[in-house]
PDB file of C-alpha atoms and ligand atoms in Angstrom:
ATOM      1  CA  UNK H   1     -76.098  73.934 -84.114  1.00 97.00           C
ATOM      2  CA  UNK H   2     -73.878  76.452 -82.319  1.00 98.00           C
ATOM      3  CA  UNK H   3     -71.477  76.072 -79.403  1.00 98.00           C
ATOM      4  CA  UNK H   4     -68.331  77.144 -77.655  1.00 98.00           C
ATOM      5  CA  UNK H   5     -65.749  75.246 -75.609  1.00 98.00           C
ATOM      6  CA  UNK H   6     -62.852  76.680 -73.628  1.00 98.00           C
ATOM      7  CA  UNK H   7     -59.954  75.693 -71.419  1.00 97.00           C
ATOM      8  CA  UNK H   8     -60.347  76.245 -67.663  1.00 95.00           C
ATOM      9  CA  UNK H   9     -63.186  77.298 -65.436  1.00 94.00           C
ATOM     10  CA  UNK H  10     -62.171  80.958 -65.749  1.00 92.00           C
ATOM     11  CA  UNK H  11     -63.648  81.002 -69.258  1.00 95.00           C
ATOM     12  CA  UNK H  12     -67.246  80.260 -68.301  1.00 96.00           C
ATOM     13  CA  UNK H  13     -68.409  83.869 -67.955  1.00 96.00           C
ATOM     14  CA  UNK H  14     -66.850  84.669 -71.323  1.00 97.00           C
ATOM     15  CA  UNK H  15     -68.346  81.585 -72.944  1.00 98.00           C
ATOM     16  CA  UNK H  16     -71.762  82.540 -71.592  1.00 98.00           C
ATOM     17  CA  UNK H  17     -71.433  86.059 -72.986  1.00 98.00           C
ATOM     18  CA  UNK H  18     -70.195  84.816 -76.356  1.00 98.00           C
ATOM     19  CA  UNK H  19     -73.010  82.289 -76.605  1.00 98.00           C
ATOM     20  CA  UNK H  20     -75.599  85.029 -76.036  1.00 98.00           C
ATOM     21  CA  UNK H  21     -74.417  86.326 -79.394  1.00 98.00           C
ATOM     22  CA  UNK H  22     -74.494  82.878 -81.001  1.00 98.00           C
ATOM     23  CA  UNK H  23     -78.077  82.398 -79.832  1.00 98.00           C
ATOM     24  CA  UNK H  24     -79.048  85.543 -81.712  1.00 98.00           C
ATOM     25  CA  UNK H  25     -77.394  84.277 -84.879  1.00 98.00           C
ATOM     26  CA  UNK H  26     -74.138  86.164 -84.217  1.00 98.00           C
ATOM     27  CA  UNK H  27     -70.953  85.064 -85.940  1.00 98.00           C
ATOM     28  CA  UNK H  28     -68.206  82.901 -84.487  1.00 98.00           C
ATOM     29  CA  UNK H  29     -65.590  85.640 -84.925  1.00 98.00           C
ATOM     30  CA  UNK H  30     -67.423  88.220 -82.829  1.00 98.00           C
ATOM     31  CA  UNK H  31     -68.560  85.664 -80.262  1.00 98.00           C
ATOM     32  CA  UNK H  32     -65.111  84.209 -79.583  1.00 98.00           C
ATOM     33  CA  UNK H  33     -63.476  87.641 -79.429  1.00 98.00           C
ATOM     34  CA  UNK H  34     -66.087  88.804 -76.917  1.00 98.00           C
ATOM     35  CA  UNK H  35     -65.614  85.638 -74.871  1.00 98.00           C
ATOM     36  CA  UNK H  36     -61.820  85.898 -74.715  1.00 98.00           C
ATOM     37  CA  UNK H  37     -61.931  89.638 -73.927  1.00 97.00           C
ATOM     38  CA  UNK H  38     -64.094  88.891 -70.918  1.00 96.00           C
ATOM     39  CA  UNK H  39     -61.331  86.666 -69.523  1.00 95.00           C
ATOM     40  CA  UNK H  40     -58.618  89.176 -70.434  1.00 94.00           C
ATOM     41  CA  UNK H  41     -60.421  91.957 -68.595  1.00 92.00           C
ATOM     42  CA  UNK H  42     -60.981  90.103 -65.323  1.00 86.00           C
ATOM     43  CA  UNK H  43     -58.125  91.138 -63.000  1.00 79.00           C
ATOM     44  CA  UNK H  44     -58.186  88.052 -60.765  1.00 74.00           C
ATOM     45  CA  UNK H  45     -57.309  85.562 -63.505  1.00 78.00           C
ATOM     46  CA  UNK H  46     -53.570  85.685 -63.225  1.00 78.00           C
ATOM     47  CA  UNK H  47     -52.530  84.116 -66.478  1.00 86.00           C
ATOM     48  CA  UNK H  48     -54.548  86.002 -69.075  1.00 85.00           C
ATOM     49  CA  UNK H  49     -54.664  89.710 -69.929  1.00 89.00           C
ATOM     50  CA  UNK H  50     -55.029  92.289 -67.169  1.00 81.00           C
ATOM     51  CA  UNK H  51     -53.568  90.895 -63.969  1.00 77.00           C
ATOM     52  CA  UNK H  52     -51.521  88.329 -65.891  1.00 81.00           C
ATOM     53  CA  UNK H  53     -48.315  87.169 -64.252  1.00 85.00           C
ATOM     54  CA  UNK H  54     -45.096  88.867 -65.300  1.00 85.00           C
ATOM     55  CA  UNK H  55     -41.900  87.523 -66.805  1.00 89.00           C
ATOM     56  CA  UNK H  56     -38.573  87.263 -64.968  1.00 88.00           C
ATOM     57  CA  UNK H  57     -38.102  91.013 -65.303  1.00 89.00           C
ATOM     58  CA  UNK H  58     -41.536  91.764 -63.838  1.00 90.00           C
ATOM     59  CA  UNK H  59     -43.067  92.775 -67.169  1.00 91.00           C
ATOM     60  CA  UNK H  60     -46.371  91.392 -68.421  1.00 92.00           C
ATOM     61  CA  UNK H  61     -45.752  90.103 -71.944  1.00 95.00           C
ATOM     62  CA  UNK H  62     -48.841  88.668 -73.587  1.00 96.00           C
ATOM     63  CA  UNK H  63     -49.434  86.179 -76.421  1.00 97.00           C
ATOM     64  CA  UNK H  64     -52.734  85.823 -78.296  1.00 98.00           C
ATOM     65  CA  UNK H  65     -54.127  84.456 -81.541  1.00 98.00           C
ATOM     66  CA  UNK H  66     -57.244  84.230 -83.658  1.00 98.00           C
ATOM     67  CA  UNK H  67     -58.112  81.875 -86.521  1.00 98.00           C
ATOM     68  CA  UNK H  68     -61.023  82.020 -88.957  1.00 98.00           C
ATOM     69  CA  UNK H  69     -61.996  78.491 -89.967  1.00 98.00           C
ATOM     70  CA  UNK H  70     -63.712  79.617 -93.199  1.00 98.00           C
ATOM     71  CA  UNK H  71     -60.728  81.354 -94.777  1.00 98.00           C
ATOM     72  CA  UNK H  72     -57.986  79.818 -92.585  1.00 98.00           C
ATOM     73  CA  UNK H  73     -56.876  83.381 -91.834  1.00 98.00           C
ATOM     74  CA  UNK H  74     -54.621  83.558 -88.792  1.00 98.00           C
ATOM     75  CA  UNK H  75     -53.529  86.569 -86.774  1.00 98.00           C
ATOM     76  CA  UNK H  76     -51.280  86.537 -83.724  1.00 98.00           C
ATOM     77  CA  UNK H  77     -49.300  88.719 -81.370  1.00 98.00           C
ATOM     78  CA  UNK H  78     -46.504  87.580 -79.100  1.00 98.00           C
ATOM     79  CA  UNK H  79     -44.696  89.227 -76.192  1.00 97.00           C
ATOM     80  CA  UNK H  80     -46.868  92.325 -76.504  1.00 97.00           C
ATOM     81  CA  UNK H  81     -46.884  94.750 -73.581  1.00 96.00           C
ATOM     82  CA  UNK H  82     -49.328  97.375 -72.363  1.00 93.00           C
ATOM     83  CA  UNK H  83     -52.369  96.619 -74.479  1.00 94.00           C
ATOM     84  CA  UNK H  84     -55.692  95.703 -72.932  1.00 93.00           C
ATOM     85  CA  UNK H  85     -57.003  93.075 -75.358  1.00 96.00           C
ATOM     86  CA  UNK H  86     -54.384  91.129 -77.290  1.00 97.00           C
ATOM     87  CA  UNK H  87     -57.044  88.861 -78.811  1.00 98.00           C
ATOM     88  CA  UNK H  88     -58.628  91.805 -80.612  1.00 98.00           C
ATOM     89  CA  UNK H  89     -55.269  92.858 -82.019  1.00 98.00           C
ATOM     90  CA  UNK H  90     -54.715  89.275 -83.179  1.00 98.00           C
ATOM     91  CA  UNK H  91     -58.119  89.212 -84.859  1.00 98.00           C
ATOM     92  CA  UNK H  92     -57.416  92.509 -86.586  1.00 98.00           C
ATOM     93  CA  UNK H  93     -54.081  91.074 -87.811  1.00 98.00           C
ATOM     94  CA  UNK H  94     -55.860  88.028 -89.216  1.00 98.00           C
ATOM     95  CA  UNK H  95     -57.243  90.280 -91.934  1.00 98.00           C
ATOM     96  CA  UNK H  96     -53.735  91.047 -93.208  1.00 98.00           C
ATOM     97  CA  UNK H  97     -52.448  88.974 -96.116  1.00 96.00           C
ATOM     98  CA  UNK H  98     -48.867  89.285 -94.884  1.00 98.00           C
ATOM     99  CA  UNK H  99     -47.381  90.522 -91.599  1.00 98.00           C
ATOM    100  CA  UNK H 100     -50.191  88.815 -89.704  1.00 98.00           C
ATOM    101  CA  UNK H 101     -48.095  87.671 -86.768  1.00 98.00           C
ATOM    102  CA  UNK H 102     -46.242  90.421 -84.924  1.00 98.00           C
ATOM    103  CA  UNK H 103     -44.050  90.350 -81.829  1.00 98.00           C
ATOM    104  CA  UNK H 104     -43.136  92.786 -79.074  1.00 98.00           C
ATOM    105  CA  UNK H 105     -42.429  96.329 -80.280  1.00 98.00           C
ATOM    106  CA  UNK H 106     -43.726  95.630 -83.783  1.00 98.00           C
ATOM    107  CA  UNK H 107     -47.010  94.387 -82.373  1.00 98.00           C
ATOM    108  CA  UNK H 108     -47.247  97.402 -80.067  1.00 98.00           C
ATOM    109  CA  UNK H 109     -46.623  99.817 -82.918  1.00 98.00           C
ATOM    110  CA  UNK H 110     -49.347  98.184 -84.979  1.00 98.00           C
ATOM    111  CA  UNK H 111     -51.778  98.254 -82.054  1.00 98.00           C
ATOM    112  CA  UNK H 112     -51.023 101.916 -81.423  1.00 97.00           C
ATOM    113  CA  UNK H 113     -51.577 102.856 -85.058  1.00 97.00           C
ATOM    114  CA  UNK H 114     -54.838 100.939 -85.157  1.00 97.00           C
ATOM    115  CA  UNK H 115     -56.055 102.698 -82.016  1.00 96.00           C
ATOM    116  CA  UNK H 116     -56.253  99.735 -79.653  1.00 96.00           C
ATOM    117  CA  UNK H 117     -56.603 100.549 -75.973  1.00 91.00           C
ATOM    118  CA  UNK H 118     -53.355 100.958 -74.089  1.00 90.00           C
ATOM    119  CA  UNK H 119     -53.284  99.784 -70.516  1.00 87.00           C
ATOM    120  CA  UNK H 120     -50.674  98.997 -67.920  1.00 84.00           C
ATOM    121  CA  UNK H 121     -51.360  95.298 -67.528  1.00 86.00           C
ATOM    122  CA  UNK H 122     -49.197  94.824 -64.430  1.00 86.00           C
ATOM    123  CA  UNK H 123     -51.459  94.916 -61.371  1.00 88.00           C
ATOM    124  CA  UNK H 124     -50.420  95.292 -57.735  1.00 84.00           C
ATOM    125  CA  UNK H 125     -51.669  91.766 -57.192  1.00 89.00           C
ATOM    126  CA  UNK H 126     -49.430  90.403 -59.955  1.00 86.00           C
ATOM    127  CA  UNK H 127     -46.505  92.270 -58.420  1.00 87.00           C
ATOM    128  CA  UNK H 128     -47.263  90.631 -55.072  1.00 86.00           C
ATOM    129  CA  UNK H 129     -47.340  87.203 -56.767  1.00 86.00           C
ATOM    130  CA  UNK H 130     -43.990  88.019 -58.346  1.00 85.00           C
ATOM    131  CA  UNK H 131     -42.341  89.071 -55.072  1.00 87.00           C
ATOM    132  CA  UNK H 132     -43.719  86.011 -53.338  1.00 86.00           C
ATOM    133  CA  UNK H 133     -42.401  83.717 -56.058  1.00 84.00           C
ATOM    134  CA  UNK H 134     -38.946  85.311 -55.987  1.00 83.00           C
ATOM    135  CA  UNK H 135     -38.810  84.640 -52.252  1.00 81.00           C
ATOM    136  CA  UNK H 136     -40.051  81.055 -52.644  1.00 81.00           C
ATOM    137  CA  UNK H 137     -37.536  80.283 -55.368  1.00 77.00           C
ATOM    138  CA  UNK H 138     -34.738  81.466 -53.093  1.00 71.00           C
ATOM    139  CA  UNK H 139     -36.023  79.518 -50.107  1.00 71.00           C
ATOM    140  CA  UNK H 140     -37.039  76.179 -51.567  1.00 67.00           C
ATOM    141  CA  UNK H 141     -35.999  75.815 -55.165  1.00 56.00           C
ATOM    142  CA  UNK H 142     -39.546  75.871 -56.499  1.00 51.00           C
ATOM    143  CA  UNK H 143     -39.880  75.452 -60.224  1.00 59.00           C
ATOM    144  CA  UNK H 144     -40.367  79.039 -61.390  1.00 49.00           C
ATOM    145  CA  UNK H 145     -42.741  77.982 -64.131  1.00 56.00           C
ATOM    146  CA  UNK H 146     -45.495  76.351 -62.137  1.00 61.00           C
ATOM    147  CA  UNK H 147     -48.872  78.076 -62.168  1.00 59.00           C
ATOM    148  CA  UNK H 148     -50.052  78.963 -65.652  1.00 66.00           C
ATOM    149  CA  UNK H 149     -53.386  78.724 -67.453  1.00 85.00           C
ATOM    150  CA  UNK H 150     -54.029  79.898 -70.991  1.00 93.00           C
ATOM    151  CA  UNK H 151     -57.519  80.549 -72.205  1.00 95.00           C
ATOM    152  CA  UNK H 152     -58.075  78.699 -75.478  1.00 97.00           C
ATOM    153  CA  UNK H 153     -61.462  78.553 -77.166  1.00 98.00           C
ATOM    154  CA  UNK H 154     -63.187  76.974 -80.134  1.00 98.00           C
ATOM    155  CA  UNK H 155     -66.478  78.336 -81.437  1.00 98.00           C
ATOM    156  CA  UNK H 156     -69.116  77.189 -83.919  1.00 98.00           C
ATOM    157  CA  UNK H 157     -71.889  79.511 -85.035  1.00 98.00           C
ATOM    158  CA  UNK H 158     -75.311  78.668 -86.414  1.00 98.00           C
ATOM    159  CA  UNK H 159     -74.110  79.419 -89.949  1.00 98.00           C
ATOM    160  CA  UNK H 160     -71.404  76.741 -89.684  1.00 98.00           C
ATOM    161  CA  UNK H 161     -68.435  79.049 -89.268  1.00 98.00           C
ATOM    162  CA  UNK H 162     -65.757  77.925 -86.824  1.00 98.00           C
ATOM    163  CA  UNK H 163     -63.086  79.978 -85.081  1.00 98.00           C
ATOM    164  CA  UNK H 164     -60.360  79.407 -82.513  1.00 98.00           C
ATOM    165  CA  UNK H 165     -58.629  81.917 -80.248  1.00 98.00           C
ATOM    166  CA  UNK H 166     -56.127  82.027 -77.397  1.00 98.00           C
ATOM    167  CA  UNK H 167     -54.822  84.560 -74.906  1.00 97.00           C
ATOM    168  CA  UNK H 168     -52.175  84.185 -72.208  1.00 96.00           C
ATOM    169  CA  UNK H 169     -49.437  85.781 -70.172  1.00 90.00           C
ATOM    170  CA  UNK H 170     -47.520  82.545 -70.819  1.00 90.00           C
ATOM    171  CA  UNK H 171     -45.375  80.947 -68.182  1.00 87.00           C
ATOM    172  CA  UNK H 172     -44.863  82.790 -64.922  1.00 86.00           C
ATOM    173  CA  UNK H 173     -41.241  83.975 -64.624  1.00 86.00           C
ATOM    174  CA  UNK H 174     -40.553  83.227 -68.268  1.00 90.00           C
ATOM    175  CA  UNK H 175     -37.530  84.810 -69.908  1.00 92.00           C
ATOM    176  CA  UNK H 176     -38.172  88.115 -71.618  1.00 95.00           C
ATOM    177  CA  UNK H 177     -39.120  87.398 -75.219  1.00 96.00           C
ATOM    178  CA  UNK H 178     -40.148  83.787 -74.566  1.00 95.00           C
ATOM    179  CA  UNK H 179     -43.061  82.698 -76.761  1.00 97.00           C
ATOM    180  CA  UNK H 180     -45.161  79.620 -76.049  1.00 96.00           C
ATOM    181  CA  UNK H 181     -47.598  77.612 -78.141  1.00 97.00           C
ATOM    182  CA  UNK H 182     -50.560  79.926 -77.703  1.00 98.00           C
ATOM    183  CA  UNK H 183     -49.871  82.290 -80.628  1.00 98.00           C
ATOM    184  CA  UNK H 184     -48.479  79.507 -82.824  1.00 98.00           C
ATOM    185  CA  UNK H 185     -50.971  78.148 -85.347  1.00 98.00           C
ATOM    186  CA  UNK H 186     -51.361  74.389 -85.184  1.00 98.00           C
ATOM    187  CA  UNK H 187     -49.846  74.192 -81.715  1.00 98.00           C
ATOM    188  CA  UNK H 188     -51.952  76.424 -79.471  1.00 98.00           C
ATOM    189  CA  UNK H 189     -54.993  76.493 -81.736  1.00 98.00           C
ATOM    190  CA  UNK H 190     -56.450  75.504 -85.089  1.00 99.00           C
ATOM    191  CA  UNK H 191     -59.861  75.924 -86.748  1.00 99.00           C
ATOM    192  CA  UNK H 192     -61.253  74.616 -90.009  1.00 98.00           C
ATOM    193  CA  UNK H 193     -64.968  75.193 -90.675  1.00 98.00           C
ATOM    194  CA  UNK H 194     -65.033  72.014 -92.764  1.00 98.00           C
ATOM    195  CA  UNK H 195     -63.874  69.901 -89.820  1.00 98.00           C
ATOM    196  CA  UNK H 196     -63.635  71.505 -86.396  1.00 98.00           C
ATOM    197  CA  UNK H 197     -61.204  73.252 -84.094  1.00 98.00           C
ATOM    198  CA  UNK H 198     -58.904  72.593 -81.154  1.00 98.00           C
ATOM    199  CA  UNK H 199     -56.947  74.590 -78.598  1.00 98.00           C
ATOM    200  CA  UNK H 200     -54.309  73.847 -75.986  1.00 98.00           C
ATOM    201  CA  UNK H 201     -53.036  74.826 -72.574  1.00 96.00           C
ATOM    202  CA  UNK H 202     -50.021  73.509 -70.723  1.00 95.00           C
ATOM    203  CA  UNK H 203     -46.299  73.616 -71.287  1.00 94.00           C
ATOM    204  CA  UNK H 204     -45.898  75.444 -74.596  1.00 95.00           C
ATOM    205  CA  UNK H 205     -42.454  74.040 -75.257  1.00 95.00           C
ATOM    206  CA  UNK H 206     -43.898  70.505 -75.236  1.00 96.00           C
ATOM    207  CA  UNK H 207     -47.283  71.236 -76.865  1.00 97.00           C
ATOM    208  CA  UNK H 208     -45.404  72.655 -79.843  1.00 98.00           C
ATOM    209  CA  UNK H 209     -43.406  69.451 -80.303  1.00 98.00           C
ATOM    210  CA  UNK H 210     -46.618  67.717 -81.388  1.00 98.00           C
ATOM    211  CA  UNK H 211     -48.317  70.564 -83.330  1.00 98.00           C
ATOM    212  CA  UNK H 212     -51.093  69.155 -81.244  1.00 98.00           C
ATOM    213  CA  UNK H 213     -54.068  71.351 -82.099  1.00 98.00           C
ATOM    214  CA  UNK H 214     -53.563  70.678 -85.793  1.00 98.00           C
ATOM    215  CA  UNK H 215     -53.096  66.994 -85.048  1.00 98.00           C
ATOM    216  CA  UNK H 216     -56.489  66.861 -83.335  1.00 98.00           C
ATOM    217  CA  UNK H 217     -58.208  68.601 -86.244  1.00 99.00           C
ATOM    218  CA  UNK H 218     -56.446  66.208 -88.611  1.00 98.00           C
ATOM    219  CA  UNK H 219     -57.723  63.215 -86.640  1.00 98.00           C
ATOM    220  CA  UNK H 220     -61.249  64.660 -86.695  1.00 98.00           C
ATOM    221  CA  UNK H 221     -60.918  65.090 -90.445  1.00 98.00           C
ATOM    222  CA  UNK H 222     -60.204  61.373 -90.664  1.00 98.00           C
ATOM    223  CA  UNK H 223     -63.545  60.809 -88.997  1.00 98.00           C
ATOM    224  CA  UNK H 224     -62.760  60.719 -85.315  1.00 98.00           C
ATOM    225  CA  UNK H 225     -65.082  62.160 -82.688  1.00 98.00           C
ATOM    226  CA  UNK H 226     -63.484  65.153 -80.895  1.00 98.00           C
ATOM    227  CA  UNK H 227     -63.227  63.162 -77.661  1.00 98.00           C
ATOM    228  CA  UNK H 228     -61.357  60.279 -79.304  1.00 98.00           C
ATOM    229  CA  UNK H 229     -59.167  62.695 -81.269  1.00 98.00           C
ATOM    230  CA  UNK H 230     -58.185  64.632 -78.135  1.00 98.00           C
ATOM    231  CA  UNK H 231     -57.423  61.472 -76.184  1.00 98.00           C
ATOM    232  CA  UNK H 232     -55.364  59.908 -78.942  1.00 98.00           C
ATOM    233  CA  UNK H 233     -53.332  63.044 -79.641  1.00 98.00           C
ATOM    234  CA  UNK H 234     -52.587  63.711 -75.972  1.00 98.00           C
ATOM    235  CA  UNK H 235     -51.744  60.071 -75.210  1.00 97.00           C
ATOM    236  CA  UNK H 236     -49.439  59.793 -78.206  1.00 98.00           C
ATOM    237  CA  UNK H 237     -47.567  63.018 -77.535  1.00 98.00           C
ATOM    238  CA  UNK H 238     -47.311  62.240 -73.825  1.00 98.00           C
ATOM    239  CA  UNK H 239     -45.832  58.813 -74.624  1.00 97.00           C
ATOM    240  CA  UNK H 240     -43.481  60.109 -77.307  1.00 98.00           C
ATOM    241  CA  UNK H 241     -42.108  62.761 -74.968  1.00 98.00           C
ATOM    242  CA  UNK H 242     -41.648  60.319 -72.101  1.00 98.00           C
ATOM    243  CA  UNK H 243     -39.983  57.760 -74.336  1.00 98.00           C
ATOM    244  CA  UNK H 244     -37.528  60.208 -75.863  1.00 98.00           C
ATOM    245  CA  UNK H 245     -37.004  62.684 -73.048  1.00 97.00           C
ATOM    246  CA  UNK H 246     -38.064  60.909 -69.862  1.00 98.00           C
ATOM    247  CA  UNK H 247     -40.735  63.485 -69.041  1.00 95.00           C
ATOM    248  CA  UNK H 248     -43.721  65.126 -70.633  1.00 95.00           C
ATOM    249  CA  UNK H 249     -44.924  68.597 -69.690  1.00 94.00           C
ATOM    250  CA  UNK H 250     -48.557  69.473 -69.037  1.00 94.00           C
ATOM    251  CA  UNK H 251     -50.752  68.867 -72.100  1.00 96.00           C
ATOM    252  CA  UNK H 252     -54.462  69.775 -71.954  1.00 97.00           C
ATOM    253  CA  UNK H 253     -56.663  70.081 -75.030  1.00 98.00           C
ATOM    254  CA  UNK H 254     -60.216  70.923 -76.006  1.00 98.00           C
ATOM    255  CA  UNK H 255     -61.936  70.444 -79.370  1.00 98.00           C
ATOM    256  CA  UNK H 256     -65.276  70.859 -81.122  1.00 98.00           C
ATOM    257  CA  UNK H 257     -66.443  69.689 -84.537  1.00 98.00           C
ATOM    258  CA  UNK H 258     -68.888  71.105 -87.077  1.00 98.00           C
ATOM    259  CA  UNK H 259     -71.795  69.289 -85.404  1.00 98.00           C
ATOM    260  CA  UNK H 260     -71.087  70.915 -82.049  1.00 98.00           C
ATOM    261  CA  UNK H 261     -69.778  67.632 -80.621  1.00 98.00           C
ATOM    262  CA  UNK H 262     -66.846  68.275 -78.325  1.00 98.00           C
ATOM    263  CA  UNK H 263     -63.989  66.596 -76.540  1.00 98.00           C
ATOM    264  CA  UNK H 264     -61.300  67.126 -73.941  1.00 98.00           C
ATOM    265  CA  UNK H 265     -58.117  65.355 -72.876  1.00 98.00           C
ATOM    266  CA  UNK H 266     -55.279  66.001 -70.474  1.00 97.00           C
ATOM    267  CA  UNK H 267     -52.239  64.367 -68.920  1.00 95.00           C
ATOM    268  CA  UNK H 268     -52.577  66.283 -65.643  1.00 94.00           C
ATOM    269  CA  UNK H 269     -54.863  66.398 -62.632  1.00 93.00           C
ATOM    270  CA  UNK H 270     -57.046  69.398 -62.066  1.00 92.00           C
ATOM    271  CA  UNK H 271     -57.895  70.424 -65.608  1.00 94.00           C
ATOM    272  CA  UNK H 272     -61.273  72.107 -66.015  1.00 96.00           C
ATOM    273  CA  UNK H 273     -63.221  73.294 -69.044  1.00 97.00           C
ATOM    274  CA  UNK H 274     -66.228  75.495 -69.851  1.00 98.00           C
ATOM    275  CA  UNK H 275     -68.729  74.477 -72.532  1.00 98.00           C
ATOM    276  CA  UNK H 276     -72.028  75.718 -73.881  1.00 98.00           C
ATOM    277  CA  UNK H 277     -73.924  74.491 -76.935  1.00 98.00           C
ATOM    278  CA  UNK H 278     -77.418  74.835 -78.288  1.00 97.00           C
ATOM    279  CA  UNK H 279     -78.221  71.721 -76.249  1.00 97.00           C
ATOM    280  CA  UNK H 280     -76.139  72.378 -73.140  1.00 98.00           C
ATOM    281  CA  UNK H 281     -76.335  75.319 -70.760  1.00 98.00           C
ATOM    282  CA  UNK H 282     -73.015  76.905 -69.741  1.00 98.00           C
ATOM    283  CA  UNK H 283     -71.267  74.190 -67.757  1.00 98.00           C
ATOM    284  CA  UNK H 284     -67.924  73.758 -66.040  1.00 97.00           C
ATOM    285  CA  UNK H 285     -66.528  70.227 -66.067  1.00 98.00           C
ATOM    286  CA  UNK H 286     -63.643  68.789 -64.086  1.00 97.00           C
ATOM    287  CA  UNK H 287     -61.595  66.376 -66.147  1.00 97.00           C
ATOM    288  CA  UNK H 288     -60.032  63.168 -64.854  1.00 96.00           C
ATOM    289  CA  UNK H 289     -57.517  61.140 -66.766  1.00 95.00           C
ATOM    290  CA  UNK H 290     -57.671  57.361 -66.438  1.00 93.00           C
ATOM    291  CA  UNK H 291     -54.622  55.116 -66.483  1.00 89.00           C
ATOM    292  CA  UNK H 292     -55.292  54.138 -70.088  1.00 90.00           C
ATOM    293  CA  UNK H 293     -55.431  57.733 -71.313  1.00 88.00           C
ATOM    294  CA  UNK H 294     -59.208  57.966 -71.484  1.00 95.00           C
ATOM    295  CA  UNK H 295     -60.613  61.065 -69.880  1.00 96.00           C
ATOM    296  CA  UNK H 296     -63.858  61.356 -67.977  1.00 96.00           C
ATOM    297  CA  UNK H 297     -65.474  64.538 -66.785  1.00 95.00           C
ATOM    298  CA  UNK H 298     -68.028  65.573 -64.209  1.00 97.00           C
ATOM    299  CA  UNK H 299     -69.906  68.788 -63.626  1.00 98.00           C
ATOM    300  CA  UNK H 300     -68.112  70.998 -61.093  1.00 97.00           C
ATOM    301  CA  UNK H 301     -70.043  71.248 -57.822  1.00 96.00           C
ATOM    302  CA  UNK H 302     -71.289  74.542 -56.450  1.00 94.00           C
ATOM    303  CA  UNK H 303     -68.768  74.169 -53.647  1.00 95.00           C
ATOM    304  CA  UNK H 304     -65.892  73.711 -56.088  1.00 94.00           C
ATOM    305  CA  UNK H 305     -66.998  76.782 -58.047  1.00 93.00           C
ATOM    306  CA  UNK H 306     -67.182  78.932 -54.923  1.00 91.00           C
ATOM    307  CA  UNK H 307     -63.825  77.707 -53.683  1.00 90.00           C
ATOM    308  CA  UNK H 308     -62.229  78.496 -57.001  1.00 88.00           C
ATOM    309  CA  UNK H 309     -63.298  82.124 -56.810  1.00 85.00           C
ATOM    310  CA  UNK H 310     -62.345  82.375 -53.154  1.00 86.00           C
ATOM    311  CA  UNK H 311     -58.794  81.193 -53.807  1.00 84.00           C
ATOM    312  CA  UNK H 312     -58.473  83.439 -56.865  1.00 83.00           C
ATOM    313  CA  UNK H 313     -59.520  86.484 -54.860  1.00 84.00           C
ATOM    314  CA  UNK H 314     -57.877  85.695 -51.518  1.00 83.00           C
ATOM    315  CA  UNK H 315     -55.266  88.150 -50.274  1.00 83.00           C
ATOM    316  CA  UNK H 316     -51.713  87.147 -51.153  1.00 81.00           C
ATOM    317  CA  UNK H 317     -49.548  86.436 -48.157  1.00 79.00           C
ATOM    318  CA  UNK H 318     -46.055  87.520 -49.005  1.00 76.00           C
TER     319      UNK H 318
HETATM  320  N1  LIG D 401     -49.353  77.148 -73.034  1.00 85.54           N
HETATM  321  C1  LIG D 401     -48.988  78.365 -72.379  1.00 85.54           C
HETATM  322  C2  LIG D 401     -47.559  78.696 -72.692  1.00 85.54           C
HETATM  323  O1  LIG D 401     -46.732  77.816 -72.733  1.00 85.54           O
HETATM  324  C3  LIG D 401     -49.177  78.340 -70.916  1.00 85.54           C
HETATM  325  C4  LIG D 401     -50.446  77.728 -70.432  1.00 85.54           C
HETATM  326  O2  LIG D 401     -51.233  77.208 -71.160  1.00 85.54           O
HETATM  327  O3  LIG D 401     -50.707  77.750 -69.263  1.00 85.54           O
HETATM  328  O4  LIG D 401     -47.261  79.853 -72.833  1.00 85.54           O
END
């Protein structure tokens, strides 16, 4: 069995491309890197890679990670600027025994030495989003952080290897140097080829409080199906946060196990995922959370898919 699952509809083209490789017997490292790069390269997805939304100072600082479920190798970059494919730099770092997570200038130096492609990641469109948001914040006290989507993926290849990877521009209008859950092992992602993998999107500051991706893998290790593990972990963290702090930020998770079974859970409305397995063609699902924490999902309609692209590509009215 092989398969790949990812957060958000924007991942479906990448998942499809990655799964082409899995079909041919390709390995889960190459497939997931290819899949994430596809999302990073697409300029209209405004929270990952090229075209990603800038921080408070109008700089695009990116976070990304890669984990090999066979060796438990992890590589990550945080707050890296001006490199085209942070996920590839993270994967390259995962081969290092030490110094495998690098931030900002240190990450950029490493990427430069290793010959990774430099690119100005701040697009005119992202600048327009920034100017618009600055205006809105002044006019109506909008929360500066709303509007963020990380791509997080879990992959299983036909040889039984599992990987996880993430890539994000983090929260829109974040402080310079702010790092979310996405490059943090156990929070934004985790993969263990003996069990399965998980990955997160949502409010990094809250996702990290539950080390939630690790928690899901741990629950799967105890025998839970990925769906039950995702639901339990999200419900518990959501409740804990509300009980202790009054509110819980956005928490959305995906997972897959070694059999290619998968699961998803969220505490928000409007979460979507992309999945493909040996038994399932590339599919986008819309996820709905029930009162009791159970999550159901339905295939996104053609109309929904077209609308999604239209809104992503519509001109920005400043
Ligand atoms: N989790 C990401 C972060 O906090 C943002 C997101 O998933 O949308 O940086």
